[in-house]
PDB file of C-alpha atoms in Angstrom:
ATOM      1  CA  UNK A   1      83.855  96.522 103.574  1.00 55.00           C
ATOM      2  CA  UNK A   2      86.098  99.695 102.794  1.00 57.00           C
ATOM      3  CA  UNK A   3      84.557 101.502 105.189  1.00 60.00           C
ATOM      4  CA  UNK A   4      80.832 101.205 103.623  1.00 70.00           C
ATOM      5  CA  UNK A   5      77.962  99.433 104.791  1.00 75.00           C
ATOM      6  CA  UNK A   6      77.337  96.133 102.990  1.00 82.00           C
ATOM      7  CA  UNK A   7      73.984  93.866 102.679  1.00 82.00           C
ATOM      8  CA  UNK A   8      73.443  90.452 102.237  1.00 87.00           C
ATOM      9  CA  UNK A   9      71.953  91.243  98.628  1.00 87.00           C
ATOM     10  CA  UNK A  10      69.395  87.458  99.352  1.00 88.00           C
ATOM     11  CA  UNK A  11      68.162  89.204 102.639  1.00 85.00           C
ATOM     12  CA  UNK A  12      66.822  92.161 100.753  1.00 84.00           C
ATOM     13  CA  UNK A  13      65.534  90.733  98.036  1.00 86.00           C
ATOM     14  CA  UNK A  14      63.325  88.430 100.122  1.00 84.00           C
ATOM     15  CA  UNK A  15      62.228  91.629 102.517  1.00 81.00           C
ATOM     16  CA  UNK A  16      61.200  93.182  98.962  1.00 82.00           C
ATOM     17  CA  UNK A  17      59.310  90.106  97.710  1.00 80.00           C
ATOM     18  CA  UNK A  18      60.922  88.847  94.785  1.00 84.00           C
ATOM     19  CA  UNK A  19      60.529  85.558  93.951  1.00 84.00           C
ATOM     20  CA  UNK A  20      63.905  84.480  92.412  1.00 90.00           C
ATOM     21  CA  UNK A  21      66.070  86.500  94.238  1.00 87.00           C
ATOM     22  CA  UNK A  22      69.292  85.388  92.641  1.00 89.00           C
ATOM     23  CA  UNK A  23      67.576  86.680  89.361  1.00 91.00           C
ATOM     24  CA  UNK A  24      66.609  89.830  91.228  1.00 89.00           C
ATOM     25  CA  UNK A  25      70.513  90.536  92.190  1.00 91.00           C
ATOM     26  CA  UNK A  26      71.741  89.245  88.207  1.00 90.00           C
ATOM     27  CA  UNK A  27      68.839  91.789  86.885  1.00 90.00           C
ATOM     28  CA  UNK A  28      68.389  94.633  88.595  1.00 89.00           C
ATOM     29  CA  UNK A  29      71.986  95.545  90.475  1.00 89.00           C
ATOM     30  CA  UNK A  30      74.834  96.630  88.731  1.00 89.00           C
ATOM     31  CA  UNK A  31      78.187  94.628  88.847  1.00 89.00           C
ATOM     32  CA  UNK A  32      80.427  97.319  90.201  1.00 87.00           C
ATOM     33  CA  UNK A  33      77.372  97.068  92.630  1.00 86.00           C
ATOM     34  CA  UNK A  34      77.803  93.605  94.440  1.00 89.00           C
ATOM     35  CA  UNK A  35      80.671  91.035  95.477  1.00 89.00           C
ATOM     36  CA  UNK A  36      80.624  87.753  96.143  1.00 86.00           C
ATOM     37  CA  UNK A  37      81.935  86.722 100.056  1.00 84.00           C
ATOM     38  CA  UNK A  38      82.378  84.282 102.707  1.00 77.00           C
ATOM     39  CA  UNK A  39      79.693  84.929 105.744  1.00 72.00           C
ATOM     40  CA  UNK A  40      80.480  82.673 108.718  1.00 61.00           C
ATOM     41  CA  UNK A  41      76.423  81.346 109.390  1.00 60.00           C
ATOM     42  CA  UNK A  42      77.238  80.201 112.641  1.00 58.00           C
ATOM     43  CA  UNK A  43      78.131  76.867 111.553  1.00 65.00           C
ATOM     44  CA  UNK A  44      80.205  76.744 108.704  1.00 68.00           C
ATOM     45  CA  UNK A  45      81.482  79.553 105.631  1.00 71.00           C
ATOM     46  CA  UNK A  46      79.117  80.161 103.004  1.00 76.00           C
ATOM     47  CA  UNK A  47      79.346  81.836  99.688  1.00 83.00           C
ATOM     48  CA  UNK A  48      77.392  84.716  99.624  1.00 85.00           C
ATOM     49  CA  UNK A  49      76.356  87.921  97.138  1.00 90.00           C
ATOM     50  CA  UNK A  50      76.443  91.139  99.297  1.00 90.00           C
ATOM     51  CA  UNK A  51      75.548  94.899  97.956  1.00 89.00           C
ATOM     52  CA  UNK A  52      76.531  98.058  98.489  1.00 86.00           C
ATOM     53  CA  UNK A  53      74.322 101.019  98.912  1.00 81.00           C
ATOM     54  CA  UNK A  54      73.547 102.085  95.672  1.00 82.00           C
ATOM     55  CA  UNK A  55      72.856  98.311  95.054  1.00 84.00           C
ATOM     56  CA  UNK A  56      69.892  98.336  97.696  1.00 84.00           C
ATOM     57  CA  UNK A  57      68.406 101.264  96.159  1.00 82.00           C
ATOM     58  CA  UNK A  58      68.391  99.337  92.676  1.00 85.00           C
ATOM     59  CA  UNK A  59      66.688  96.939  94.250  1.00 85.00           C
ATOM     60  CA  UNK A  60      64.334  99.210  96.036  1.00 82.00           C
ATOM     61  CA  UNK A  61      63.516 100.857  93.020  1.00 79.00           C
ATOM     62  CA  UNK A  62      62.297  97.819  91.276  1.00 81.00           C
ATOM     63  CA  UNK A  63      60.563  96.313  93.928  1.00 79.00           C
ATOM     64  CA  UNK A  64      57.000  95.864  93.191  1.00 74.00           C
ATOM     65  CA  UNK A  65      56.418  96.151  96.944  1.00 72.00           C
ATOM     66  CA  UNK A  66      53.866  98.702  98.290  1.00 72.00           C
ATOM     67  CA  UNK A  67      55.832  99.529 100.921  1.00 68.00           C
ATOM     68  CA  UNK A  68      59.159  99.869  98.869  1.00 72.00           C
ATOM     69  CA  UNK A  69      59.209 103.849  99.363  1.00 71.00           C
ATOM     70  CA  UNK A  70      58.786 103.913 102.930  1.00 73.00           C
ATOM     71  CA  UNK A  71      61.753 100.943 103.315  1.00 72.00           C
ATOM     72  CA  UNK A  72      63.737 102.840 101.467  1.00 72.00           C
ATOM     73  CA  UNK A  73      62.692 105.686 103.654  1.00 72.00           C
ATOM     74  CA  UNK A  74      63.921 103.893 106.393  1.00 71.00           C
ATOM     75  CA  UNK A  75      67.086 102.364 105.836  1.00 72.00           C
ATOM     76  CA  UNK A  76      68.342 106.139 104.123  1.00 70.00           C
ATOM     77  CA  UNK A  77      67.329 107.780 107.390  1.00 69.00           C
ATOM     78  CA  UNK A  78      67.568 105.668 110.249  1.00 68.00           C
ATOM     79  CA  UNK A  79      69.566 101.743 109.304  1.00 68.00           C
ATOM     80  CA  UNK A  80      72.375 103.634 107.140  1.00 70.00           C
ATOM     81  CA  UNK A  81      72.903 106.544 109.828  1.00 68.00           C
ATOM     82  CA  UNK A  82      72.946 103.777 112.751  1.00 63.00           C
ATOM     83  CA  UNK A  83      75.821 101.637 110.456  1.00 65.00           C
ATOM     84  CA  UNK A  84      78.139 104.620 109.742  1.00 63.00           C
ATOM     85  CA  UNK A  85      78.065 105.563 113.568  1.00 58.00           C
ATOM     86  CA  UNK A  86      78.127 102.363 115.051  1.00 52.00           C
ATOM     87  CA  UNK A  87      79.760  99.664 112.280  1.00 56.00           C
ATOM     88  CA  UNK A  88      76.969  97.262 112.460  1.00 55.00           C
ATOM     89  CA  UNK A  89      75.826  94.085 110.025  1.00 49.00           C
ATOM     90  CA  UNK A  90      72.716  93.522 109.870  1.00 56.00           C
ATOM     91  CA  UNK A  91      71.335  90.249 108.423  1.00 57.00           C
ATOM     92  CA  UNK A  92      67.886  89.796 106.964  1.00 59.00           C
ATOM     93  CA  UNK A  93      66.592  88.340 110.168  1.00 64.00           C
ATOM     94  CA  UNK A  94      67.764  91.228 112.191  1.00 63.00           C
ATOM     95  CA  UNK A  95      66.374  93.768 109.357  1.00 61.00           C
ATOM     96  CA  UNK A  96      62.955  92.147 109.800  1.00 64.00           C
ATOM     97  CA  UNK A  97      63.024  92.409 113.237  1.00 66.00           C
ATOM     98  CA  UNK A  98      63.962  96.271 113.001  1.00 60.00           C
ATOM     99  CA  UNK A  99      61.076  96.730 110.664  1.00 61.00           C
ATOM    100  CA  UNK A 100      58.640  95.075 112.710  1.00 66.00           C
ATOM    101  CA  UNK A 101      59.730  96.210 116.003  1.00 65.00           C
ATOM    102  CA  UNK A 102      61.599  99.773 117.376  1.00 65.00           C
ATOM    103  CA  UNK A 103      62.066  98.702 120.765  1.00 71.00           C
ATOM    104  CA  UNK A 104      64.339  95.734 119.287  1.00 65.00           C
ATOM    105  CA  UNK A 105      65.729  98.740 117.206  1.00 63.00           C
ATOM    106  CA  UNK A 106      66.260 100.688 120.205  1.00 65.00           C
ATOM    107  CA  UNK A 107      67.831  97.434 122.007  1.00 70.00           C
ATOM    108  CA  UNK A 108      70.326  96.798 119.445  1.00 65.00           C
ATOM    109  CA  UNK A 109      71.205  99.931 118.945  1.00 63.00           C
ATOM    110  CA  UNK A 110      72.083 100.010 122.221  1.00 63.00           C
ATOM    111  CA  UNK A 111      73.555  96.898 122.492  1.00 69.00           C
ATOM    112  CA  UNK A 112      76.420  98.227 119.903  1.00 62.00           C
ATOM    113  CA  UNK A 113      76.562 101.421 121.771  1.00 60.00           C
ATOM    114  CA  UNK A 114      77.625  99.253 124.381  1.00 66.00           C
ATOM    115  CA  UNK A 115      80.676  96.793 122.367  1.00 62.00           C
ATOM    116  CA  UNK A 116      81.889 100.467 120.838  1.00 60.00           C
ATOM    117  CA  UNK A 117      82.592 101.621 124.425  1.00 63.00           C
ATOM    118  CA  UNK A 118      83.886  98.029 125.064  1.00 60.00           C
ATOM    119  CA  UNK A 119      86.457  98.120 122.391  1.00 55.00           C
ATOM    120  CA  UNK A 120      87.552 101.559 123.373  1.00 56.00           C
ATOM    121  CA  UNK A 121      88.521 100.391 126.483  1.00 58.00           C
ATOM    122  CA  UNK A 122      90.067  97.214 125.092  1.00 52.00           C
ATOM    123  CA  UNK A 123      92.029  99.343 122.497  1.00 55.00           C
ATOM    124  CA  UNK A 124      92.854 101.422 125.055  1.00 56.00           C
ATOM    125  CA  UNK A 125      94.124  98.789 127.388  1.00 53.00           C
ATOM    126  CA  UNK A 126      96.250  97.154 124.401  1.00 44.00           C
ATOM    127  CA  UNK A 127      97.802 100.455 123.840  1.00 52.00           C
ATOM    128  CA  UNK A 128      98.968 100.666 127.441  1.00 53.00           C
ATOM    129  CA  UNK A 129     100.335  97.258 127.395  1.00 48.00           C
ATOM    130  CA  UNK A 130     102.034  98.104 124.388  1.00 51.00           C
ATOM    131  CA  UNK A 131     105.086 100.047 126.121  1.00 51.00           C
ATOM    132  CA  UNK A 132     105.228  97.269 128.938  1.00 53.00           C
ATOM    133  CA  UNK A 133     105.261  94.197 125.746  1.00 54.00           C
ATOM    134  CA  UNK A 134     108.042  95.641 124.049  1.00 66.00           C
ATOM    135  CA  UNK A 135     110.421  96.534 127.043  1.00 68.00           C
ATOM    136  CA  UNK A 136     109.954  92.512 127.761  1.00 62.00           C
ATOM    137  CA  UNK A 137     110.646  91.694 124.035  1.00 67.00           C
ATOM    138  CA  UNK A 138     113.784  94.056 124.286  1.00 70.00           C
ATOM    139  CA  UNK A 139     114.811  92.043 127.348  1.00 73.00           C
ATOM    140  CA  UNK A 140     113.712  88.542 125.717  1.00 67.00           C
ATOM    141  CA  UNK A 141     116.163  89.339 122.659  1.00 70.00           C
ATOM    142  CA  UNK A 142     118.747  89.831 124.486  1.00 73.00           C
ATOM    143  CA  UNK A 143     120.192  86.474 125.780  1.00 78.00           C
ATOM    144  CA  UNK A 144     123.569  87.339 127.335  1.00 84.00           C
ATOM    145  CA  UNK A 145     124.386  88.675 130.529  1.00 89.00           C
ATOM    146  CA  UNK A 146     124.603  92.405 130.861  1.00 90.00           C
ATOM    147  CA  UNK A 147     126.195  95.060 133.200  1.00 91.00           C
ATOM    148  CA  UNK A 148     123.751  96.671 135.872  1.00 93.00           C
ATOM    149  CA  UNK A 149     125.273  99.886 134.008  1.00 93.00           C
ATOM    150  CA  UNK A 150     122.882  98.300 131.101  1.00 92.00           C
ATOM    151  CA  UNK A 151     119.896  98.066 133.229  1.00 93.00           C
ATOM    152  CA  UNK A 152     120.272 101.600 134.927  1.00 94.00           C
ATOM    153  CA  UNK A 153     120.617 102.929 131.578  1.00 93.00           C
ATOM    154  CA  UNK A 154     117.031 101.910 131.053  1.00 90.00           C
ATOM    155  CA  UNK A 155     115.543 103.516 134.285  1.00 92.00           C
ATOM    156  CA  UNK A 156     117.342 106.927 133.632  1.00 93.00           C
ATOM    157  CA  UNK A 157     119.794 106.427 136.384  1.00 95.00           C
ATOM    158  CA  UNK A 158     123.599 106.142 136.617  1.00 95.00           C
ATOM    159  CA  UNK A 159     124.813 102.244 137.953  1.00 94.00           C
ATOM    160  CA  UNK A 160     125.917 104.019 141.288  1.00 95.00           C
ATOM    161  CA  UNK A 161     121.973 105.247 142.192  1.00 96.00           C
ATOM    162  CA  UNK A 162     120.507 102.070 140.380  1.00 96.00           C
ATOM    163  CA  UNK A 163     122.722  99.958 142.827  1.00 95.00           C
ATOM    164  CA  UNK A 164     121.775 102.174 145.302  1.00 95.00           C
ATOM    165  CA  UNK A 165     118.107 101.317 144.788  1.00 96.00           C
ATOM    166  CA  UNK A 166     118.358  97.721 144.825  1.00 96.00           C
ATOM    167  CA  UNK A 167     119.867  97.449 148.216  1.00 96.00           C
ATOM    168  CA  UNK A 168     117.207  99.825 149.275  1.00 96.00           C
ATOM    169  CA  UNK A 169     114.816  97.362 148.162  1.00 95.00           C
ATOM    170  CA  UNK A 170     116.389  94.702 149.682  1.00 95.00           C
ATOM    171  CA  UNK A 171     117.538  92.892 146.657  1.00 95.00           C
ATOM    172  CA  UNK A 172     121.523  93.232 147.649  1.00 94.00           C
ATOM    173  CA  UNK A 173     124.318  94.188 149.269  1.00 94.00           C
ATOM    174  CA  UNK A 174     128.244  95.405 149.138  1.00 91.00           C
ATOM    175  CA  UNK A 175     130.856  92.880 150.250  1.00 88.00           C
ATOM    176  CA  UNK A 176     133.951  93.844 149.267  1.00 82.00           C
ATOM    177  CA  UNK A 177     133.651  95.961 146.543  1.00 81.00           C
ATOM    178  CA  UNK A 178     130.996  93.743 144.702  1.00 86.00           C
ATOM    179  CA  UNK A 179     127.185  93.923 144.930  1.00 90.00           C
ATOM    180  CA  UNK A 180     125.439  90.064 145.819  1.00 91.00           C
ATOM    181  CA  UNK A 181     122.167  89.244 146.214  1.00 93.00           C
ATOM    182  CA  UNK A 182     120.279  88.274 149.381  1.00 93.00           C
ATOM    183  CA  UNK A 183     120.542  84.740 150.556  1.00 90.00           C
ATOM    184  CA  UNK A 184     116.513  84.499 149.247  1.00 89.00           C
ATOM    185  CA  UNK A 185     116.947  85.219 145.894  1.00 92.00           C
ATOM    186  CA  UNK A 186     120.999  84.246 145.390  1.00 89.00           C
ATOM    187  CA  UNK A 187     120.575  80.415 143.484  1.00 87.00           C
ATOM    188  CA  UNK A 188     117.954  81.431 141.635  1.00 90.00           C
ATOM    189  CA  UNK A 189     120.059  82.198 138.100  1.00 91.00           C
ATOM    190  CA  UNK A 190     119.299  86.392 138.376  1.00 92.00           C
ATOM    191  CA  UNK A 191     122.982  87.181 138.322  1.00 92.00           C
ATOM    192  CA  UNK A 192     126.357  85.860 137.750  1.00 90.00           C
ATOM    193  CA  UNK A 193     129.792  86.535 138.049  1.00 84.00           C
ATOM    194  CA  UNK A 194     132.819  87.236 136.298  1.00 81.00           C
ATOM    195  CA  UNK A 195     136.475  88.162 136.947  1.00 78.00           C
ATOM    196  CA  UNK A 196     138.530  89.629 135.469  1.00 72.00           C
ATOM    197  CA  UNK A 197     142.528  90.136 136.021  1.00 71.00           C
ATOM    198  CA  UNK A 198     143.890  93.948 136.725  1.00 68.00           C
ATOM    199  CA  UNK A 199     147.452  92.041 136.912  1.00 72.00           C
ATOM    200  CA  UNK A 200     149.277  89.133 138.550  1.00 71.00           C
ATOM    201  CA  UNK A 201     148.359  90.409 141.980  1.00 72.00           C
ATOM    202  CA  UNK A 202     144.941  91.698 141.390  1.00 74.00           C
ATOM    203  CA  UNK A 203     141.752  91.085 139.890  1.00 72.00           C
ATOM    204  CA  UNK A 204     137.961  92.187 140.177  1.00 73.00           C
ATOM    205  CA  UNK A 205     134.968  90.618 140.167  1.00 77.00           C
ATOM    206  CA  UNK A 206     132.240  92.229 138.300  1.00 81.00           C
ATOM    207  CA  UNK A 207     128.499  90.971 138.381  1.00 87.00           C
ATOM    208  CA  UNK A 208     126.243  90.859 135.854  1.00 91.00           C
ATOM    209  CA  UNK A 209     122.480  90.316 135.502  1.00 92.00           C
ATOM    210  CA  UNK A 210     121.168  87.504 133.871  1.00 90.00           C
ATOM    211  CA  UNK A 211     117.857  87.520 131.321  1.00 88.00           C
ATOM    212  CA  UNK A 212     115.971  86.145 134.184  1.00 89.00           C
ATOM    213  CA  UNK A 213     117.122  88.710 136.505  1.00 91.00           C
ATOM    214  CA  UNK A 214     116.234  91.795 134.326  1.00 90.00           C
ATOM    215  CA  UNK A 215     112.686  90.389 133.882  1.00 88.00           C
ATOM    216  CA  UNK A 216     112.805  90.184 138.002  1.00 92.00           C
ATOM    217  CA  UNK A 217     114.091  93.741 138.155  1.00 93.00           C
ATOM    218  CA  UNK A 218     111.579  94.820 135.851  1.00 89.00           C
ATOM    219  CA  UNK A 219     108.294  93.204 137.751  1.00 89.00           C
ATOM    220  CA  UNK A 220     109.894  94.291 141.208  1.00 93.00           C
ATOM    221  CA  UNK A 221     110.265  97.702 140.324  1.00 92.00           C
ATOM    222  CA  UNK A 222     107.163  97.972 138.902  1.00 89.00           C
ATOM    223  CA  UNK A 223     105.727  97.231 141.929  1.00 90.00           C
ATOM    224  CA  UNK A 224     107.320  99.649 143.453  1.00 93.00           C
ATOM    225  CA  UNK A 225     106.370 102.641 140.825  1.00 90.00           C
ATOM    226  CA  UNK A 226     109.545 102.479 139.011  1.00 91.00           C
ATOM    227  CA  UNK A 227     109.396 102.225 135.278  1.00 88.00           C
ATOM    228  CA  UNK A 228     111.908 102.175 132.563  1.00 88.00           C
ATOM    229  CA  UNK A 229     112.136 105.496 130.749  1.00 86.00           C
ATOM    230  CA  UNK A 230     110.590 103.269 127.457  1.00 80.00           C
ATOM    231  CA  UNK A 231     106.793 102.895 129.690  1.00 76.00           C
ATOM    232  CA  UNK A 232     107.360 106.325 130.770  1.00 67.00           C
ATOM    233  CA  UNK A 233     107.655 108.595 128.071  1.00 56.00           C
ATOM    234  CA  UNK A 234     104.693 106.614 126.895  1.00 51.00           C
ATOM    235  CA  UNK A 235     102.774 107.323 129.188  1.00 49.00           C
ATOM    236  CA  UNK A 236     103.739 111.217 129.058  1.00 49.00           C
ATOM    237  CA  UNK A 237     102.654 111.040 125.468  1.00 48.00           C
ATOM    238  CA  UNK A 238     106.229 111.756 124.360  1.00 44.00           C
TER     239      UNK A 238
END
């Protein structure tokens, strides 16, 4: 908690032999020294006393326990170290076993070594999806219809080249002066089209690409090692 290691003040004070060790905790550690929190067992939430590190040392210091001294030895030069590189808990179970035995020590030391280079790559996954999650919410929030001019905006390119691209991918082609799509993906709601009147003798169709359609462009490009400028510049560290 805040950044400093925490014990289960109960664990301790039964590793140190006292008898009552809720009178232990009320006795011998300081207020400021202990708070009262919620542990998840493994079955259900229970209410527990935890202390800090100048807590333990009260109650190292009072301990009638021969081997109080070296404990205290130990958990100053090897159990507090291990916490502030590697953010572990340890309960009392896990404490005895430490005492008892260094190659479970060595194990679970390694064993955290492990989950720390685990969630490095896991944060460091999330952070490259990050770019990729909010391009689709930007495309998600937008619900109407927009202009490939829109789209090619995104990519870094004018609507001419973007165009361009697409029929080089085989997504469309020119009839006319307007830009369909292939007979394989025309039906499938990526586009529509709207017309608009230059006069009484002349008007122009203009298409425009749908919500589904961007999210299409998006995962087809992709494939292809296109990215919007949003993923790149990411990626650049920009």
């Amino acid at each position: 908690m805040d950044g400093q290691p925490w014990f289960v003040g109960k664990d301790v004070a039964d590793i140190l032999n006292y008898r009552n060790t809720r009178d232990a905790l009320k006795k011998h550690v300081d207020e400021e020294d202990k708070a009262d929190v919620a542990i998840h067992d493994g079955s259900q939430n229970r209410n527990m006393t935890v202390i800090n590190e100048s807590g333990l040392y009260s109650l190292i210091l009072s301990s009638k326990l021969p081997q109080a001294k070296k404990f205290k030895r130990w958990v100053t030069s090897e159990v507090l170290p291990s916490i502030r590189r590697h953010g572990a808990y340890i309960t009392g179970e896990t404490l005895e076993k430490m005492l008892q035995s260094s190659e479970f020590t060595s194990e679970l030391l390694n064993k955290l070594l492990a989950e720390r280079e685990e969630n490095t790559v896991l944060r460091e996954h999330i952070e490259a999806l990050a770019p990729k999650a909010r391009y689709y919410d930007l495309i998600l929030q937008s619900k109407n219809a927009v202009q490939v001019s829109v789209i090619a905006k995104d990519y870094g390119m004018t609507a001419v080249s973007f165009n361009r691209l697409l029929h080089d991918l085989g997504i469309q082609f020119k009839l006319g002066g307007t830009w369909l799509l292939y007979q394989g993906l025309a039906g499938k709601g990526y586009t529509c089209s709207r017309t608009y009147h230059v006069n009484e003798e002349r008007s122009v169709m203009h298409t425009y690409w749908t919500q589904a359609g961007r999210l299409f462009l998006y995962k087809t490009l992709k494939e292809n090692g296109i990215i919007p400028l949003m993923e790149d510049f990411n990626a650049a560290g920009l």
